[in-house]
XYZ file of C-alpha atoms in Angstrom:
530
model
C 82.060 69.295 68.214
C 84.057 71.730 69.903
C 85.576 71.393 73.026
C 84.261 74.746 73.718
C 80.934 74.189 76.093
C 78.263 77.257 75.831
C 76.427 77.733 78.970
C 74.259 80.344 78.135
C 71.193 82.158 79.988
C 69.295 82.635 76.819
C 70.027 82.086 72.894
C 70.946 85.438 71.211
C 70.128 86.320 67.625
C 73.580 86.684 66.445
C 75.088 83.920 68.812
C 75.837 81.693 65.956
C 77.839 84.536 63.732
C 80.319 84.567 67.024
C 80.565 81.473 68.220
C 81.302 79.394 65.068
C 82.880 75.811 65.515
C 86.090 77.367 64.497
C 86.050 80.051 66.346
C 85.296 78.227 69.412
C 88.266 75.838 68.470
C 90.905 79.224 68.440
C 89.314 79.966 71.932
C 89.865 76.005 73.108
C 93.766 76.322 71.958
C 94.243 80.004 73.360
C 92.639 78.582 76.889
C 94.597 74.938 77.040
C 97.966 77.157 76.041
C 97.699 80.401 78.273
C 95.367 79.561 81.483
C 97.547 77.793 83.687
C 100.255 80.882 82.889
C 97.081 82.898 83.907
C 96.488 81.111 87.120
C 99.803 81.297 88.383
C 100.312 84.929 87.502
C 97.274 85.580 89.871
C 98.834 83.649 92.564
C 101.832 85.671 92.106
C 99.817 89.031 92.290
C 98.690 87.560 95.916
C 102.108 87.032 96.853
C 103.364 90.365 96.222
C 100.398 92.097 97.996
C 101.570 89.879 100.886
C 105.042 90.896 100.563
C 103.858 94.806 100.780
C 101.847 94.050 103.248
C 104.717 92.693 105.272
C 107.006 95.710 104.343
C 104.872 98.546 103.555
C 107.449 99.424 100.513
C 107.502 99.089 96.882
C 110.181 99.877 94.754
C 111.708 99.025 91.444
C 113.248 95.930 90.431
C 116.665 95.038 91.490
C 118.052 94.106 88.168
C 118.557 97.501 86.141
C 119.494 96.100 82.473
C 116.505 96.894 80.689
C 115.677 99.998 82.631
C 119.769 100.719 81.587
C 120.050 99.438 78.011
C 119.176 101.195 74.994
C 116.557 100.004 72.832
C 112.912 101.127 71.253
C 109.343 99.613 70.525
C 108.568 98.492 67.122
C 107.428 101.787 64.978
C 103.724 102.523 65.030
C 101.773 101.592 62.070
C 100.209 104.387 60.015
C 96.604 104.375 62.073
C 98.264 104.644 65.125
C 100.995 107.446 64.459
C 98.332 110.157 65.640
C 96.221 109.599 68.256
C 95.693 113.310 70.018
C 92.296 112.652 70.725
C 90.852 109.406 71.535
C 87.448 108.358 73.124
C 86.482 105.773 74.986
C 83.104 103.530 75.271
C 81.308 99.988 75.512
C 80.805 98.344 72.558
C 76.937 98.361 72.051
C 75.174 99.334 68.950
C 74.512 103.201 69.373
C 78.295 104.136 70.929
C 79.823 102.026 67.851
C 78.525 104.244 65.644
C 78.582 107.248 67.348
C 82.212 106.374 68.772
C 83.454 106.157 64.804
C 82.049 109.173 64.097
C 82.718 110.956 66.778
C 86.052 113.077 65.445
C 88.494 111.330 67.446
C 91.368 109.526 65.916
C 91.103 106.437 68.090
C 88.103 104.720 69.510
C 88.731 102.471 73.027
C 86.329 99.708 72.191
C 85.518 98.404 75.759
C 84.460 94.827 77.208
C 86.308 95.973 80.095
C 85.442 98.683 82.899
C 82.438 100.531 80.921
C 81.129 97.237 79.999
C 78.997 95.041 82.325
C 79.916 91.781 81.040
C 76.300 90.242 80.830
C 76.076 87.529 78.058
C 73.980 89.815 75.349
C 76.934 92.133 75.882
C 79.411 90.149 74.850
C 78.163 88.553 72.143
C 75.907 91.912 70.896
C 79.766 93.877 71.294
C 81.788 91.198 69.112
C 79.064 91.397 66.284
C 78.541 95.156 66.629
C 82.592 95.582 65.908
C 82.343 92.804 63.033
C 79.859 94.726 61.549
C 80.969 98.263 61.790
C 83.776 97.160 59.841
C 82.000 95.288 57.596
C 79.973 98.830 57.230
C 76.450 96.810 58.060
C 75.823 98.646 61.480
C 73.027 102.008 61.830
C 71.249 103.091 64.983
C 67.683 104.716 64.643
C 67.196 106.141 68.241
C 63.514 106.301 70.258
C 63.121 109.923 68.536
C 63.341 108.170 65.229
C 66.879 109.684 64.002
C 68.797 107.413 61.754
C 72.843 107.587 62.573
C 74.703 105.620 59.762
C 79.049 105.862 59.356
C 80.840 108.505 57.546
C 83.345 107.820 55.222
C 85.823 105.230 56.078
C 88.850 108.004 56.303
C 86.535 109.919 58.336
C 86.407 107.465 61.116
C 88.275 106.747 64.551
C 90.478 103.824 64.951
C 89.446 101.136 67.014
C 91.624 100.139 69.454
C 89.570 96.478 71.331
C 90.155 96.356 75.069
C 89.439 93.257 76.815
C 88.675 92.415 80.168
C 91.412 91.982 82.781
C 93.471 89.186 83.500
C 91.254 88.313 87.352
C 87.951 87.811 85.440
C 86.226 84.821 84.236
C 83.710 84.249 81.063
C 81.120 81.527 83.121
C 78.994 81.093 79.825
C 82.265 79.293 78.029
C 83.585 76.592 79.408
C 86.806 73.582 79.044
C 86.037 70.578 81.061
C 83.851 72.546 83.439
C 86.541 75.188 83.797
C 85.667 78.886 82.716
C 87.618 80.716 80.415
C 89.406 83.878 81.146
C 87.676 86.755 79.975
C 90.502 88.374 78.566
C 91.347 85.394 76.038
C 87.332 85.334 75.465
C 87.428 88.982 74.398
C 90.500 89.199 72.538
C 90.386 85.394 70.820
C 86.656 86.271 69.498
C 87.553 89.772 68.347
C 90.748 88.674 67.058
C 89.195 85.526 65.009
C 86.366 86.912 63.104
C 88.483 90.418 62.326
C 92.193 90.309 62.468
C 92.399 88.683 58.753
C 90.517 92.239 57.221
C 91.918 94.726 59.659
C 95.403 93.620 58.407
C 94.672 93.782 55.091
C 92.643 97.219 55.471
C 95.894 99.133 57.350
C 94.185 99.046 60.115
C 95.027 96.454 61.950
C 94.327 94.335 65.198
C 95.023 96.901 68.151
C 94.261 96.630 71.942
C 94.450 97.886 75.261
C 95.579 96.197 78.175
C 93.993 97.082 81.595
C 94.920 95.786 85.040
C 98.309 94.321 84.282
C 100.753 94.255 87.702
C 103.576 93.091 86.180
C 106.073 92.924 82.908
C 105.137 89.033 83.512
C 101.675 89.463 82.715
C 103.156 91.557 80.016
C 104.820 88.968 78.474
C 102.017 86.662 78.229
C 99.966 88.815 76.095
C 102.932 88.760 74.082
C 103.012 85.239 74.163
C 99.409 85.012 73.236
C 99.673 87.603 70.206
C 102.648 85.646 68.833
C 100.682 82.419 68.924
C 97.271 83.812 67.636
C 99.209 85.512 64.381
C 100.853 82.170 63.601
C 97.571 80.384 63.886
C 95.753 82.363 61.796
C 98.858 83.402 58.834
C 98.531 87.187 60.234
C 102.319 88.693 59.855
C 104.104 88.744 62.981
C 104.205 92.212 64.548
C 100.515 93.304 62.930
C 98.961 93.216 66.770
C 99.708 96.530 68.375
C 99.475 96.934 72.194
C 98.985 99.800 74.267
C 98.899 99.197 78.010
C 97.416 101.137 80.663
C 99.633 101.233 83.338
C 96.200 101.851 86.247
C 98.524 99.814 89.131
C 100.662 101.076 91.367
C 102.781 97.880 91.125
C 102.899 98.375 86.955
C 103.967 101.758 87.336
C 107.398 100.146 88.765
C 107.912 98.467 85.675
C 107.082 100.736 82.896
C 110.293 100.008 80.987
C 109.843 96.405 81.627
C 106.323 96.086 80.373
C 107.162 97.822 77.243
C 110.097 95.538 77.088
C 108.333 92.577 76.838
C 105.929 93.625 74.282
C 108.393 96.027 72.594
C 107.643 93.860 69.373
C 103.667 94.570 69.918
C 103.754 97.640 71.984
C 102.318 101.042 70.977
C 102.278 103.413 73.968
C 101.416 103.500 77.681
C 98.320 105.392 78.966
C 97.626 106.583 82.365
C 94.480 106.084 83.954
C 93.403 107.834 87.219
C 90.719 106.091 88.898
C 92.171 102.654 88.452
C 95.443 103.841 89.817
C 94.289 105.611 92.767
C 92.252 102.278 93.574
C 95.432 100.237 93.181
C 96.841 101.893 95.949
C 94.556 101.661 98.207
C 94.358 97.845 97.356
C 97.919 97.803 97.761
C 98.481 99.772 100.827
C 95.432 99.662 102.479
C 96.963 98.501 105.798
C 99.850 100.202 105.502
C 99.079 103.173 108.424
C 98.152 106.493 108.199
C 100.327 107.446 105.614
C 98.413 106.114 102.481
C 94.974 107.236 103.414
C 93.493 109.022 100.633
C 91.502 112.122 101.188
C 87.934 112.703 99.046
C 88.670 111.137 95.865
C 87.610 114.622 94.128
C 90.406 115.994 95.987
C 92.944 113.800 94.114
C 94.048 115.871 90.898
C 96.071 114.900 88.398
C 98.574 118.089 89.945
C 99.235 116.203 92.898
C 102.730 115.136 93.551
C 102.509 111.855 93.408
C 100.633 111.998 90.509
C 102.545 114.138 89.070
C 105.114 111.604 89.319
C 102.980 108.793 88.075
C 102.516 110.776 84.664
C 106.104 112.279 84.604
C 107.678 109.023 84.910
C 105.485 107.579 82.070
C 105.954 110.197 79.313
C 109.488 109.948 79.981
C 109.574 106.123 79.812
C 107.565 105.966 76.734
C 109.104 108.825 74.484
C 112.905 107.620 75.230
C 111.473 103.896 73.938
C 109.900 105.622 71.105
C 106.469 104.497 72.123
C 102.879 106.741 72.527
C 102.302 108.359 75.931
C 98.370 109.068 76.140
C 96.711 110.838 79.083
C 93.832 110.315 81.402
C 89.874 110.496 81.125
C 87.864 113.596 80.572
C 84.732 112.562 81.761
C 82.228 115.637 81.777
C 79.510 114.918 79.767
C 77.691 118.017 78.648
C 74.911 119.498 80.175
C 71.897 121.575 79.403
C 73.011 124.219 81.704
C 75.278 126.762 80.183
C 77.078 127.657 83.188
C 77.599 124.158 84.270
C 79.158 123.580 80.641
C 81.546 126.365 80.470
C 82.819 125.906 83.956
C 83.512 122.439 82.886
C 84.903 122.839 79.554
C 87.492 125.273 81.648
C 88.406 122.649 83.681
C 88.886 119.848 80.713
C 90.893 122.523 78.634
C 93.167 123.361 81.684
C 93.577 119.633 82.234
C 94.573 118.826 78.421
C 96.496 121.751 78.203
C 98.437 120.369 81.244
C 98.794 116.928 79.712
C 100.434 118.649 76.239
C 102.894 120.432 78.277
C 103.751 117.522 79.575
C 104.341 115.626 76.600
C 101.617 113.615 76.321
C 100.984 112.697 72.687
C 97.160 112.126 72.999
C 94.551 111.841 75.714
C 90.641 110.318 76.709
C 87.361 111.694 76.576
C 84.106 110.192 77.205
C 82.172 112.055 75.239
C 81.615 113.289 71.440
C 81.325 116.876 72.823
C 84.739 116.848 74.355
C 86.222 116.086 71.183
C 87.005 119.118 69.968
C 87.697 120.791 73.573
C 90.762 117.979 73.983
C 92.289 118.366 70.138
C 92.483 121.794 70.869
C 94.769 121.677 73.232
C 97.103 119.008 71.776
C 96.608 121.293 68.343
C 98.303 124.088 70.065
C 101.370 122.285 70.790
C 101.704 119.809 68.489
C 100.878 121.607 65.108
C 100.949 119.078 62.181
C 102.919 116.872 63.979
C 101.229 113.605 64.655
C 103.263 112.901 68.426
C 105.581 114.608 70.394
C 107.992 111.630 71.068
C 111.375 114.044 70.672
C 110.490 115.086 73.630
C 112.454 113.138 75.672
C 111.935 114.706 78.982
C 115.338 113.554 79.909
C 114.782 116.112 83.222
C 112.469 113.700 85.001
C 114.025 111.605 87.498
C 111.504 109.748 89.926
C 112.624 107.881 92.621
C 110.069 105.153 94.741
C 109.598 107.439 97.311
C 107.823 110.046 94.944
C 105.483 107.630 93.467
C 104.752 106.523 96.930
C 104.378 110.491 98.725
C 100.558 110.115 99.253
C 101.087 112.039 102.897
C 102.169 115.203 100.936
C 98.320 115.930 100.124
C 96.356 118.867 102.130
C 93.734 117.403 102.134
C 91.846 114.679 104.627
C 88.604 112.458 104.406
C 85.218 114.206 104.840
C 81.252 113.276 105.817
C 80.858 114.806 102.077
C 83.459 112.452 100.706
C 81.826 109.189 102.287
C 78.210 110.431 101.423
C 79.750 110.652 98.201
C 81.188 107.473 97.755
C 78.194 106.010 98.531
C 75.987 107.759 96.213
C 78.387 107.076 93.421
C 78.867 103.429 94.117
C 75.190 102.599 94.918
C 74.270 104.419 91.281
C 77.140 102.954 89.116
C 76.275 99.393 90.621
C 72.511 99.815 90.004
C 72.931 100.687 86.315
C 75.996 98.252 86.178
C 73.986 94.954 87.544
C 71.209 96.167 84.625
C 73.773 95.277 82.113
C 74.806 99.319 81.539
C 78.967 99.525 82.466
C 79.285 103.093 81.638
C 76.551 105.362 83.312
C 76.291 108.723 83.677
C 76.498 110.001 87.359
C 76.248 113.368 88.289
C 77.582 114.875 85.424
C 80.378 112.312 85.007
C 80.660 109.447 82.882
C 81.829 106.908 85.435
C 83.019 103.459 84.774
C 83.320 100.137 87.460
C 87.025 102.259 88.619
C 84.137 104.822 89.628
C 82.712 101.894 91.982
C 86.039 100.340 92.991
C 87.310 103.237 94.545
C 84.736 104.319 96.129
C 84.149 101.207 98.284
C 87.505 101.526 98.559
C 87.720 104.244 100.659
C 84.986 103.555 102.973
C 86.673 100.016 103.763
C 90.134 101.924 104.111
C 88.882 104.728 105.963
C 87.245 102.277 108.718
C 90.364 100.307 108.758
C 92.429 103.257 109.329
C 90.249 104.867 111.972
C 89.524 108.104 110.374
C 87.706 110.761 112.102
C 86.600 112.931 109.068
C 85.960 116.439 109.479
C 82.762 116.775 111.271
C 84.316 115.444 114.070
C 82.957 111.392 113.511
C 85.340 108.361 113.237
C 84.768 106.204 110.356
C 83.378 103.288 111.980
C 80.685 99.976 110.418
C 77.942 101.761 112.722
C 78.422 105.064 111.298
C 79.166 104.430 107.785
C 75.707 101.921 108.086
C 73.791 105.521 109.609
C 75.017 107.413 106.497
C 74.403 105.128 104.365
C 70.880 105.014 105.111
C 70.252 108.287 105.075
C 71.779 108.633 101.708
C 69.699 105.508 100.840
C 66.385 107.680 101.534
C 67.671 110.503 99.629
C 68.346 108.193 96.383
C 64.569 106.532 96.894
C 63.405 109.980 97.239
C 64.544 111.082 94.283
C 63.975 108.209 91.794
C 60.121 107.190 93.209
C 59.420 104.369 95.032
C 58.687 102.117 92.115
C 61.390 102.488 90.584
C 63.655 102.292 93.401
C 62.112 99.130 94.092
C 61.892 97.651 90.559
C 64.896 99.002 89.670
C 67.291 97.203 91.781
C 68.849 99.861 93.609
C 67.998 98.230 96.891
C 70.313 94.898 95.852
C 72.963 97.667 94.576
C 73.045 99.207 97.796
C 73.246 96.405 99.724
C 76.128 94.961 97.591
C 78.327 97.685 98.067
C 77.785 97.863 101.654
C 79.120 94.199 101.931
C 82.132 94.674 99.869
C 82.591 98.193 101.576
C 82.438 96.767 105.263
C 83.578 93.239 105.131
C 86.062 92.554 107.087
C 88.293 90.762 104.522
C 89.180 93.005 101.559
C 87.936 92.004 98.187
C 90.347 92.250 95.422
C 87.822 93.196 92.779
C 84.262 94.262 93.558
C 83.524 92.920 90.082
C 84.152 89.480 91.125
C 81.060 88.921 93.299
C 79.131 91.560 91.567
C 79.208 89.187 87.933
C 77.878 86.295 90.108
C 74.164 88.826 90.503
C 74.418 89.445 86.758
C 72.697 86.993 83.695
């Protein structure tokens, strides 16, 4: 018997094709070797939030020898040399196939942020990727159409991201003691697939979300060395991208790519997730690092600007992918609404091309074509762009820290906002659905995280938005109300009130106005899921 306990809400149909004996056994080593690393990397994360707390500074680390020295990343396998266009999604039946069909030469397969982690989607993601590449997976939607895969050189790459290093898997257990998600995620994915991928040319690849530090770095190294040795994979087969979404990680670019250099592939940057880290980071840290609306916050701004400068630099001198942000407009039936949009992603990925970006995000099939456009015009028939050094960028601490050099300040729109857009990713999230569309956006838990964000930083700090109010518990408890009625209004009272908005709503409101700040709203939110 394995030493693997499953503590599971219900049985699921293809449980047993996932959780085999041995591949509960690979999960039991994975969990007895890199757990206790785990744990204390998490302790460490709290001790460096202390220390910015204490200083209100952030900088790069002291010793300069990798930042200094000359060296490069491991070359990028054939499936990952171009990767303009890439799209990202959960991992559930319909977005499999659509996702590999889609036109995009890489597909983010997601048990992270646009995944709720409920136990069917889990297990229903691992044996939806086993059998996509298998070619055993169709969708017939409620209309009746059939969607089956094209050709196998017709479709994207898939590129597995698991969840982040803070969360737990409560349905697997050692000893009583829940496994990390990440190791759930990866070790199942990697068990019951890594073996063909290899031997297709197309091999094991993730994404890495959430890291802080090169030291969390270097144990996914650790654990891709071990899990290619265990199961005869060549060393060097596992490819890594990492997205550096933390304030803190963006400090240690180099270093993360360092530590991984024999695994890594490229370094992403991700918006949402980054403007959340600060706030996390510096949300006591004055006036200074308050963030305006969060619609306000464009990629253009100078300390973004920074953020993505410093990255494309970083990864094109260590011969590694740099791949841009999200485009997450989903299409509309409204003409007007879809051309003033497309304007907006095409500026955006024309931007990011510029820039030297060798690939970027969508969330949606019908941006496809919109974001290869733009990375057509500049790149040609070149697969990356990774001559261009950008040896002009030179970003000091301060820059990736200038938040005060925004025009812009917090606004009654803004925290109405927020609200709406927490209160209706949460409800669709807590019904097992992690990436939902909301107002024309496809929004993902970063979506959530940021906006409760705000409202506790914007309390914290005082703020007196623009109609003249000061952020307060009272006043952000009026709004919230009101916007409560609007939401019921518009959804019907039945299914408002079978629908679980009303427990959505009430559990952002908690996070939003507690008076301790909660690292990760996802944290108490997976103790209302199944």
């Amino acid at each position: 018997m394995s030493a693997v306990t499953v503590e599971a809400p219900r049985k699921l149909p293809r449980q047993d094709d996932v959780l085999t004996e041995d591949a509960l056994d690979f999960l039991a080593e994975l969990h007895r070797r890199f757990t206790p690393r785990r744990d204390e990397l998490l302790e460490l994360r709290g001790k460096r939030r202390a220390e910015i707390a204490r200083t209100g500074a952030l900088d790069f680390l002291p010793a300069a020898r990798v930042r200094d020295d000359e060296w490069r990343v491991a070359p990028a396998p054939p499936a990952l040399q171009d990767r303009r266009v890439e799209i990202t999604g959960p991992t559930d039946r319909k977005m499999t196939v659509n996702a590999l069909n889609s036109g995009a030469r890489v597909w983010l397969a997601d048990f992270e942020d646009a995944s709720s982690p409920t136990w069917e989607n889990v297990i229903g993601g691992q044996a939806n990727l086993t059998d996509a590449f298998a070619r055993r997976i169709d969708f017939t939607d409620e209309r009746g159409k059939r969607y089956a895969l094209k050709p196998d050189d017709e479709l994207a790459t898939v590129v597995t991201r698991p969840r982040g290093w803070h969360l737990d898997e409560r349905h697997l257990t050692v000893d009583g003691r829940p496994l990390p998600g990440a190791l759930v995620d990866f070790g199942l994915y990697f068990f019951h697939n890594a073996r063909l991928l290899a031997a297709s040319g197309r091999g094991p690849y993730f994404y890495l979300p959430k890291l802080e530090s090169h030291l969390e770095a270097r144990l996914w190294n650790e654990v891709f060395t071990f899990a290619q040795a265990e199961l005869g994979i060549p060393f060097g087969t596992v490819r890594a991208t990492v997205l550096i979404e933390t304030i803190t990680a963006a400090f240690e670019m180099d270093e993360i790519l360092y530590e991984l250099r024999d695994h890594a592939s490229g370094l992403n940057a991700g918006r949402w997730d980054y403007l959340f880290s600060i706030i996390k980071n510096f949300r006591d840290a004055g006036p200074g690092y308050v963030l305006p609306d969060r619609n306000c916050i464009t990629m253009t701004a100078p300390f973004m600007r920074a953020y993505t400068e410093l990255l494309v630099a970083t990864c094109h001198r260590r011969g590694a992918h740099a791949i841009g942000g999200m485009a997450a407009f989903i299409p509309s039936k409204d003409p007007k609404v879809n051309a003033q949009a497309f304007e907006k992603v095409r500026a955006d990925k024309d931007r990011e091309a510029r820039d030297g970006f060798d690939g970027s995000w969508v969330a949606h099939p019908g941006l496809v074509e919109v974001a290869r456009a733009s990375f057509d015009a500049v790149l040609g028939d070149r697969p990356h762009q990774k001559d261009r050094l950008r040896e002009d960028v030179r970003v000091t601490a301060a820059e990736l820290l200038d938040i005060g050099s925004l025009d812009a300040s917090p606004t009654c729109d803004g925290l109405c906002n927020a609200i709406q857009v927490g209160t209706r990713y949460l409800q669709s999230w807590l019904a097992g659905r992690g990436a939902v569309a909301v107002f024309n956006l496809m929004e993902d838990v970063a979506t959530a995280e940021i906006s409760r964000s705000q409202i506790w930083q914007w309390i914290d700090a005082g703020v007196t938005l623009d109609n003249g109010e000061k952020v307060t518990r009272e006043y952000v408890r009026q709004v919230a109300a009101d916007q409560m009625v609007q939401m019921r209004d518009e959804v019907g009272e039945d299914a408002f009130v079978g629908g679980g908005w009303e427990r959505a709503f009430e559990l952002l409101l908690r996070i939003a106005l507690d008076e301790e700040y909660v690292d990760f709203l996802t944290l108490p939110a997976y103790e209302l899921l199944d």
